[in-house]
mmCIF file of C-alpha atoms in Angstrom:
data_model
loop_
_atom_site.group_PDB
_atom_site.id
_atom_site.type_symbol
_atom_site.label_atom_id
_atom_site.label_comp_id
_atom_site.label_asym_id
_atom_site.label_seq_id
_atom_site.Cartn_x
_atom_site.Cartn_y
_atom_site.Cartn_z
ATOM 1 C CA MET A 1 24.133 26.837 38.226
ATOM 2 C CA TYR A 2 24.066 24.986 34.915
ATOM 3 C CA ARG A 3 27.818 25.052 34.235
ATOM 4 C CA PHE A 4 27.870 21.288 34.685
ATOM 5 C CA LEU A 5 26.191 21.049 31.285
ATOM 6 C CA LEU A 6 29.595 21.857 29.736
ATOM 7 C CA THR A 7 31.189 18.734 31.192
ATOM 8 C CA PRO A 8 31.957 15.881 28.771
ATOM 9 C CA ARG A 9 29.267 13.679 30.306
ATOM 10 C CA TRP A 10 26.461 16.180 29.853
ATOM 11 C CA LEU A 11 27.670 17.291 26.452
ATOM 12 C CA GLY A 12 27.549 13.657 25.411
ATOM 13 C CA LEU A 13 24.007 13.319 26.743
ATOM 14 C CA LEU A 14 23.006 16.455 24.820
ATOM 15 C CA VAL A 15 24.467 15.125 21.575
ATOM 16 C CA LEU A 16 22.683 11.795 22.136
ATOM 17 C CA ALA A 17 19.347 13.512 22.834
ATOM 18 C CA LEU A 18 19.656 15.787 19.789
ATOM 19 C CA ALA A 19 20.633 12.865 17.550
ATOM 20 C CA ALA A 20 17.716 10.748 18.791
ATOM 21 C CA ALA A 21 15.247 13.615 18.365
ATOM 22 C CA THR A 22 16.553 14.332 14.857
ATOM 23 C CA VAL A 23 16.113 10.705 13.806
ATOM 24 C CA MET A 24 12.562 10.690 15.192
ATOM 25 C CA VAL A 25 11.689 13.907 13.353
ATOM 26 C CA LEU A 26 13.052 12.433 10.101
ATOM 27 C CA LEU A 27 11.030 9.265 10.641
ATOM 28 C CA GLY A 28 7.965 11.444 11.183
ATOM 29 C CA ASN A 29 8.700 13.330 7.954
ATOM 30 C CA TRP A 30 9.070 10.021 6.092
ATOM 31 C CA GLN A 31 5.685 8.860 7.366
ATOM 32 C CA LEU A 32 4.227 12.240 6.371
ATOM 33 C CA ASP A 33 5.471 11.693 2.807
ATOM 34 C CA ARG A 34 3.868 8.239 2.822
ATOM 35 C CA TYR A 35 0.620 9.765 4.097
ATOM 36 C CA HIS A 36 0.570 12.269 1.224
ATOM 37 C CA GLY A 37 1.430 9.524 -1.294
ATOM 38 C CA ARG A 38 -1.310 7.192 -0.053
ATOM 39 C CA THR A 39 -3.806 10.042 0.085
ATOM 40 C CA ALA A 40 -3.066 10.789 -3.575
ATOM 41 C CA ILE A 41 -3.671 7.102 -4.442
ATOM 42 C CA ASN A 42 -7.032 7.144 -2.657
ATOM 43 C CA GLU A 43 -8.008 10.320 -4.492
ATOM 44 C CA ARG A 44 -7.162 8.714 -7.849
ATOM 45 C CA ILE A 45 -9.225 5.624 -6.931
ATOM 46 C CA ASP A 46 -12.229 7.808 -6.097
ATOM 47 C CA ALA A 47 -11.757 9.926 -9.224
ATOM 48 C CA GLY A 48 -11.679 6.786 -11.371
ATOM 49 C CA LEU A 49 -15.051 5.713 -10.005
ATOM 50 C CA ARG A 50 -16.641 9.066 -10.865
ATOM 51 C CA MET A 51 -15.108 9.836 -14.259
ATOM 52 C CA ASP A 52 -16.416 9.027 -17.717
ATOM 53 C CA PRO A 53 -14.314 6.440 -19.579
ATOM 54 C CA VAL A 54 -11.643 7.617 -22.008
ATOM 55 C CA PRO A 55 -9.986 5.643 -24.834
ATOM 56 C CA LEU A 56 -7.240 3.323 -23.639
ATOM 57 C CA ARG A 57 -4.577 5.285 -25.543
ATOM 58 C CA GLU A 58 -5.226 8.395 -23.439
ATOM 59 C CA ALA A 59 -4.191 6.568 -20.280
ATOM 60 C CA LEU A 60 -1.750 3.907 -21.445
ATOM 61 C CA PRO A 61 0.866 4.139 -24.198
ATOM 62 C CA ALA A 62 0.958 1.395 -26.793
ATOM 63 C CA PRO A 63 3.833 -1.114 -26.654
ATOM 64 C CA THR A 64 6.425 -0.675 -29.389
ATOM 65 C CA GLY A 65 8.433 -3.906 -29.111
ATOM 66 C CA GLY A 66 7.981 -7.324 -30.606
ATOM 67 C CA PRO A 67 6.155 -10.425 -29.358
ATOM 68 C CA GLY A 68 6.617 -11.129 -25.663
ATOM 69 C CA THR A 69 7.641 -7.560 -24.825
ATOM 70 C CA VAL A 70 5.822 -5.170 -22.522
ATOM 71 C CA GLY A 71 5.041 -1.499 -23.049
ATOM 72 C CA ALA A 72 5.753 1.447 -20.790
ATOM 73 C CA PRO A 73 3.780 1.659 -17.543
ATOM 74 C CA PRO A 74 1.170 4.386 -17.198
ATOM 75 C CA ALA A 75 2.054 7.742 -15.704
ATOM 76 C CA GLU A 76 1.336 7.715 -11.970
ATOM 77 C CA GLU A 77 -1.551 10.158 -12.313
ATOM 78 C CA ARG A 78 -3.134 7.873 -14.941
ATOM 79 C CA THR A 79 -3.449 4.802 -12.715
ATOM 80 C CA PHE A 80 -7.084 3.956 -11.891
ATOM 81 C CA THR A 81 -8.286 5.988 -14.886
ATOM 82 C CA ARG A 82 -11.505 4.575 -16.315
ATOM 83 C CA VAL A 83 -10.932 3.503 -19.935
ATOM 84 C CA THR A 84 -12.766 1.821 -22.774
ATOM 85 C CA VAL A 85 -11.217 -0.455 -25.376
ATOM 86 C CA THR A 86 -12.490 -2.835 -28.067
ATOM 87 C CA GLY A 87 -10.863 -6.068 -29.223
ATOM 88 C CA ARG A 88 -11.093 -9.847 -29.211
ATOM 89 C CA TYR A 89 -10.280 -12.090 -26.253
ATOM 90 C CA ASP A 90 -7.475 -14.605 -26.686
ATOM 91 C CA ALA A 91 -9.168 -17.594 -25.029
ATOM 92 C CA GLY A 92 -6.076 -19.729 -25.610
ATOM 93 C CA ASN A 93 -3.964 -17.768 -23.116
ATOM 94 C CA ILE A 94 -6.173 -17.383 -20.062
ATOM 95 C CA VAL A 95 -4.268 -16.563 -16.852
ATOM 96 C CA LEU A 96 -5.492 -17.826 -13.477
ATOM 97 C CA VAL A 97 -4.275 -15.695 -10.587
ATOM 98 C CA ARG A 98 -4.597 -17.913 -7.540
ATOM 99 C CA GLY A 99 -4.893 -17.100 -3.847
ATOM 100 C CA ARG A 100 -7.255 -14.151 -4.322
ATOM 101 C CA THR A 101 -9.901 -13.411 -1.704
ATOM 102 C CA ALA A 102 -13.447 -12.190 -2.268
ATOM 103 C CA GLU A 103 -16.440 -12.350 0.051
ATOM 104 C CA GLY A 104 -14.320 -14.206 2.602
ATOM 105 C CA ARG A 105 -13.408 -17.020 0.179
ATOM 106 C CA VAL A 106 -10.117 -17.804 -1.549
ATOM 107 C CA GLY A 107 -10.371 -18.297 -5.291
ATOM 108 C CA PHE A 108 -8.995 -17.080 -8.603
ATOM 109 C CA GLU A 109 -8.997 -13.935 -10.664
ATOM 110 C CA VAL A 110 -9.265 -14.615 -14.378
ATOM 111 C CA VAL A 111 -7.030 -12.469 -16.588
ATOM 112 C CA THR A 112 -7.482 -12.727 -20.358
ATOM 113 C CA PRO A 113 -5.517 -10.902 -23.089
ATOM 114 C CA LEU A 114 -7.650 -8.632 -25.258
ATOM 115 C CA LEU A 115 -6.211 -8.498 -28.773
ATOM 116 C CA LEU A 116 -6.420 -5.080 -30.448
ATOM 117 C CA THR A 117 -6.514 -4.270 -34.147
ATOM 118 C CA ASP A 118 -2.897 -3.007 -34.117
ATOM 119 C CA GLY A 119 -1.594 -6.456 -33.114
ATOM 120 C CA THR A 120 -0.955 -5.572 -29.474
ATOM 121 C CA ALA A 121 -2.857 -6.824 -26.423
ATOM 122 C CA VAL A 122 -3.950 -5.519 -23.059
ATOM 123 C CA LEU A 123 -4.551 -7.848 -20.124
ATOM 124 C CA VAL A 124 -8.094 -7.670 -18.753
ATOM 125 C CA ASP A 125 -8.942 -8.900 -15.253
ATOM 126 C CA ARG A 126 -12.432 -10.235 -15.936
ATOM 127 C CA GLY A 127 -13.188 -10.829 -12.237
ATOM 128 C CA TRP A 128 -13.046 -13.344 -9.383
ATOM 129 C CA ILE A 129 -14.453 -16.874 -9.420
ATOM 130 C CA PRO A 130 -14.480 -19.572 -6.715
ATOM 131 C CA PRO A 131 -12.240 -22.643 -6.918
ATOM 132 C CA ALA A 132 -13.436 -26.068 -7.956
ATOM 133 C CA PRO A 133 -14.798 -28.360 -5.199
ATOM 134 C CA GLY A 134 -11.373 -30.004 -4.855
ATOM 135 C CA GLY A 135 -9.944 -27.132 -2.780
ATOM 136 C CA ALA A 136 -8.553 -23.614 -2.965
ATOM 137 C CA VAL A 137 -5.912 -24.524 -5.570
ATOM 138 C CA ALA A 138 -8.149 -26.712 -7.726
ATOM 139 C CA GLN A 139 -8.578 -25.165 -11.144
ATOM 140 C CA PRO A 140 -12.027 -23.612 -11.469
ATOM 141 C CA ASP A 141 -14.505 -23.940 -14.284
ATOM 142 C CA VAL A 142 -13.836 -20.699 -16.142
ATOM 143 C CA PRO A 143 -16.790 -19.248 -18.056
ATOM 144 C CA PRO A 144 -15.773 -18.953 -21.705
ATOM 145 C CA ALA A 145 -14.736 -15.569 -23.021
ATOM 146 C CA PRO A 146 -17.172 -14.054 -25.510
ATOM 147 C CA ALA A 147 -16.311 -14.817 -29.114
ATOM 148 C CA GLY A 148 -15.987 -11.992 -31.579
ATOM 149 C CA GLU A 149 -15.589 -8.299 -30.866
ATOM 150 C CA VAL A 150 -15.821 -7.195 -27.232
ATOM 151 C CA THR A 151 -15.914 -3.709 -25.745
ATOM 152 C CA VAL A 152 -14.415 -3.465 -22.265
ATOM 153 C CA GLU A 153 -14.827 -0.667 -19.771
ATOM 154 C CA GLY A 154 -12.641 -0.691 -16.682
ATOM 155 C CA ARG A 155 -9.889 0.946 -14.684
ATOM 156 C CA VAL A 156 -6.155 0.956 -15.394
ATOM 157 C CA HIS A 157 -4.210 -0.917 -12.720
ATOM 158 C CA ALA A 158 -0.425 -0.885 -12.474
ATOM 159 C CA SER A 159 1.448 -4.178 -12.761
ATOM 160 C CA GLU A 160 1.761 -6.004 -9.436
ATOM 161 C CA SER A 161 5.088 -6.833 -7.807
ATOM 162 C CA GLY A 162 6.092 -9.712 -5.542
ATOM 163 C CA ASP A 163 6.242 -13.453 -6.201
ATOM 164 C CA ALA A 164 5.249 -13.504 -9.869
ATOM 165 C CA LYS A 165 6.480 -16.902 -11.074
ATOM 166 C CA VAL A 166 4.373 -18.010 -14.023
ATOM 167 C CA SER A 167 3.609 -21.672 -14.754
ATOM 168 C CA ARG A 168 1.327 -23.485 -17.160
ATOM 169 C CA ARG A 169 -1.073 -26.142 -15.892
ATOM 170 C CA GLU A 170 -3.719 -27.956 -17.898
ATOM 171 C CA GLY A 171 -3.256 -25.513 -20.759
ATOM 172 C CA ARG A 172 -3.660 -22.371 -18.653
ATOM 173 C CA LEU A 173 -1.151 -19.931 -17.257
ATOM 174 C CA GLU A 174 -1.037 -19.556 -13.471
ATOM 175 C CA SER A 175 0.557 -17.021 -11.157
ATOM 176 C CA ARG A 176 0.046 -15.411 -7.760
ATOM 177 C CA ARG A 177 0.394 -11.869 -9.105
ATOM 178 C CA VAL A 178 -0.714 -9.928 -12.147
ATOM 179 C CA SER A 179 2.864 -9.114 -13.112
ATOM 180 C CA VAL A 180 2.537 -7.780 -16.633
ATOM 181 C CA PRO A 181 6.242 -8.164 -17.567
ATOM 182 C CA GLN A 182 6.291 -11.792 -16.403
ATOM 183 C CA LEU A 183 3.062 -12.676 -18.175
ATOM 184 C CA ALA A 184 4.065 -10.846 -21.370
ATOM 185 C CA GLY A 185 7.041 -13.182 -21.701
ATOM 186 C CA GLU A 186 4.602 -16.088 -22.088
ATOM 187 C CA LEU A 187 2.498 -14.437 -24.801
ATOM 188 C CA PRO A 188 3.048 -14.240 -28.583
ATOM 189 C CA TYR A 189 2.402 -10.499 -28.996
ATOM 190 C CA PRO A 190 3.454 -7.194 -27.384
ATOM 191 C CA VAL A 191 1.489 -6.341 -24.233
ATOM 192 C CA HIS A 192 0.543 -2.993 -22.718
ATOM 193 C CA GLY A 193 2.411 -2.052 -19.531
ATOM 194 C CA ALA A 194 -0.611 -2.235 -17.193
ATOM 195 C CA TYR A 195 -3.810 -4.233 -16.995
ATOM 196 C CA VAL A 196 -7.491 -3.279 -16.890
ATOM 197 C CA LEU A 197 -9.890 -4.196 -14.083
ATOM 198 C CA LEU A 198 -13.191 -4.956 -15.787
ATOM 199 C CA ASP A 199 -16.215 -2.921 -14.702
ATOM 200 C CA GLU A 200 -18.560 -3.435 -17.666
ATOM 201 C CA GLN A 201 -18.432 -5.422 -20.875
ATOM 202 C CA THR A 202 -20.372 -5.652 -24.136
ATOM 203 C CA PRO A 203 -21.547 -8.370 -24.608
ATOM 204 C CA ALA A 204 -22.222 -8.736 -20.894
ATOM 205 C CA ALA A 205 -19.841 -10.738 -18.714
ATOM 206 C CA ASP A 206 -20.876 -14.083 -17.272
ATOM 207 C CA PRO A 207 -22.637 -13.617 -13.880
ATOM 208 C CA THR A 208 -20.274 -16.161 -12.314
ATOM 209 C CA PHE A 209 -17.625 -13.435 -12.134
ATOM 210 C CA ARG A 210 -17.421 -11.119 -9.136
ATOM 211 C CA ALA A 211 -16.045 -7.661 -9.856
ATOM 212 C CA VAL A 212 -12.629 -7.053 -8.284
ATOM 213 C CA SER A 213 -12.704 -3.986 -6.079
ATOM 214 C CA ILE A 214 -9.784 -1.635 -5.463
ATOM 215 C CA GLY A 215 -9.150 -1.177 -1.758
ATOM 216 C CA HIS A 216 -8.193 2.212 -0.390
ATOM 217 C CA THR A 217 -4.833 2.534 1.339
ATOM 218 C CA ASN A 218 -4.758 3.134 5.092
ATOM 219 C CA ASN A 219 -3.300 6.638 4.957
ATOM 220 C CA TRP A 220 -4.546 7.564 8.429
ATOM 221 C CA GLN A 221 -2.241 4.966 9.939
ATOM 222 C CA ASN A 222 0.724 6.846 8.476
ATOM 223 C CA LEU A 223 -0.580 10.123 9.895
ATOM 224 C CA GLY A 224 -0.771 8.481 13.312
ATOM 225 C CA TYR A 225 2.881 7.427 12.983
ATOM 226 C CA VAL A 226 3.797 11.039 12.132
ATOM 227 C CA VAL A 227 2.266 12.298 15.380
ATOM 228 C CA GLN A 228 3.847 9.432 17.323
ATOM 229 C CA TRP A 229 7.393 10.073 16.100
ATOM 230 C CA TRP A 230 7.161 13.826 16.608
ATOM 231 C CA ILE A 231 5.835 13.365 20.152
ATOM 232 C CA PHE A 232 8.726 10.993 20.910
ATOM 233 C CA ALA A 233 11.167 13.627 19.617
ATOM 234 C CA ALA A 234 9.642 16.288 21.863
ATOM 235 C CA MET A 235 9.638 13.937 24.861
ATOM 236 C CA THR A 236 13.339 13.201 24.319
ATOM 237 C CA LEU A 237 14.257 16.899 24.489
ATOM 238 C CA VAL A 238 11.907 17.578 27.386
ATOM 239 C CA GLY A 239 13.366 14.592 29.216
ATOM 240 C CA TYR A 240 16.881 15.959 28.773
ATOM 241 C CA GLY A 241 15.794 19.371 30.100
ATOM 242 C CA TRP A 242 14.005 17.822 33.075
ATOM 243 C CA THR A 243 17.042 15.695 33.957
ATOM 244 C CA ALA A 244 19.348 18.728 33.714
ATOM 245 C CA ARG A 245 17.090 20.810 35.968
ATOM 246 C CA ARG A 246 16.939 18.015 38.525
ATOM 247 C CA GLU A 247 20.738 17.772 38.531
ATOM 248 C CA ALA A 248 21.059 21.553 38.934
ATOM 249 C CA ARG A 249 18.745 21.535 41.958
ATOM 250 C CA ARG A 250 20.715 18.671 43.483
ATOM 251 C CA LEU A 251 24.014 20.521 43.098
ATOM 252 C CA ALA A 252 22.461 23.668 44.570
ATOM 253 C CA GLY A 253 21.299 21.748 47.629
ATOM 254 C CA VAL A 254 17.632 22.342 46.997
ATOM 255 C CA VAL A 255 15.580 19.992 49.159
ATOM 256 C CA ASP A 256 12.265 18.605 48.110
ATOM 257 C CA GLU A 257 9.826 20.607 50.248
ATOM 258 C CA ARG A 258 6.855 18.285 49.853
ATOM 259 C CA PRO A 259 5.347 17.415 53.294
ATOM 260 C CA ARG A 260 6.423 14.043 54.564
ATOM 261 C CA ASP A 261 4.209 11.461 56.248
ATOM 262 C CA ARG A 262 6.231 10.960 59.446
ATOM 263 C CA ALA A 263 3.850 8.296 60.719
ATOM 264 C CA ALA A 264 4.484 6.262 57.580
ATOM 265 C CA ASP A 265 8.258 6.843 57.928
ATOM 266 C CA SER A 266 8.306 5.546 61.533
ATOM 267 C CA GLY A 267 5.975 2.676 60.862
ATOM 268 C CA THR A 268 3.442 4.017 63.432
ATOM 269 C CA PRO A 269 -0.144 3.553 62.330
ATOM 270 C CA ALA A 270 -1.996 6.770 61.715
ATOM 271 C CA VAL A 271 -4.713 7.738 64.232
ATOM 272 C CA THR A 272 -8.155 7.995 62.690
#
């Protein structure tokens, strides 16, 4: 009854269905890996909010190169670790990161190098401030960094990727990303391979700054894609089986035994 499945046409359809289903399963597996990866990121973000701060060196290795070089990035499990570090702000090399949104407004994040006693520096994102009245790209009035020794408490954030061109305007560095390697090339000392999002500071930070939050990744979206791709794979195989069964019934001369509406077939209106 199903010997027709061995014909070249049906063998080709089988190969096509199996190939399509395999690709969909692999795409589902890829999305499952992304779900697990994003879930791990969210767990590290939450753990960083709950943990007690540790010294910077426990989460981020010190740079070993010369001026303008960048140190090794943190281990993946160390991102978002809450750290504490003491140093002096380099107010002469403030970085304005433009195009950042907070509370529905576009403004700047202010990143300032914190100079440590060993001659290295770590970039500290001191927070978000609104632009000047001239517009979203107008340089803001940046509250001055505290003079003297400062103790920072915050979370380790990996260097950002993307369009990270660095320029200097009115004596300040500007960029659209906190790309540590790009910014390190503009600075006269070695820089740690990640930056710190400021949570608390002694002496206290200026109230103009708004703390920069870390958004959770949308891992549930990836899980939805997993289910979607696996359902498509199953539907492909079920569709092949249904088509083969229909063809087998046709070749066997099986007639659809559903009752027919003869009045509808003849065009005669039904009597009510």
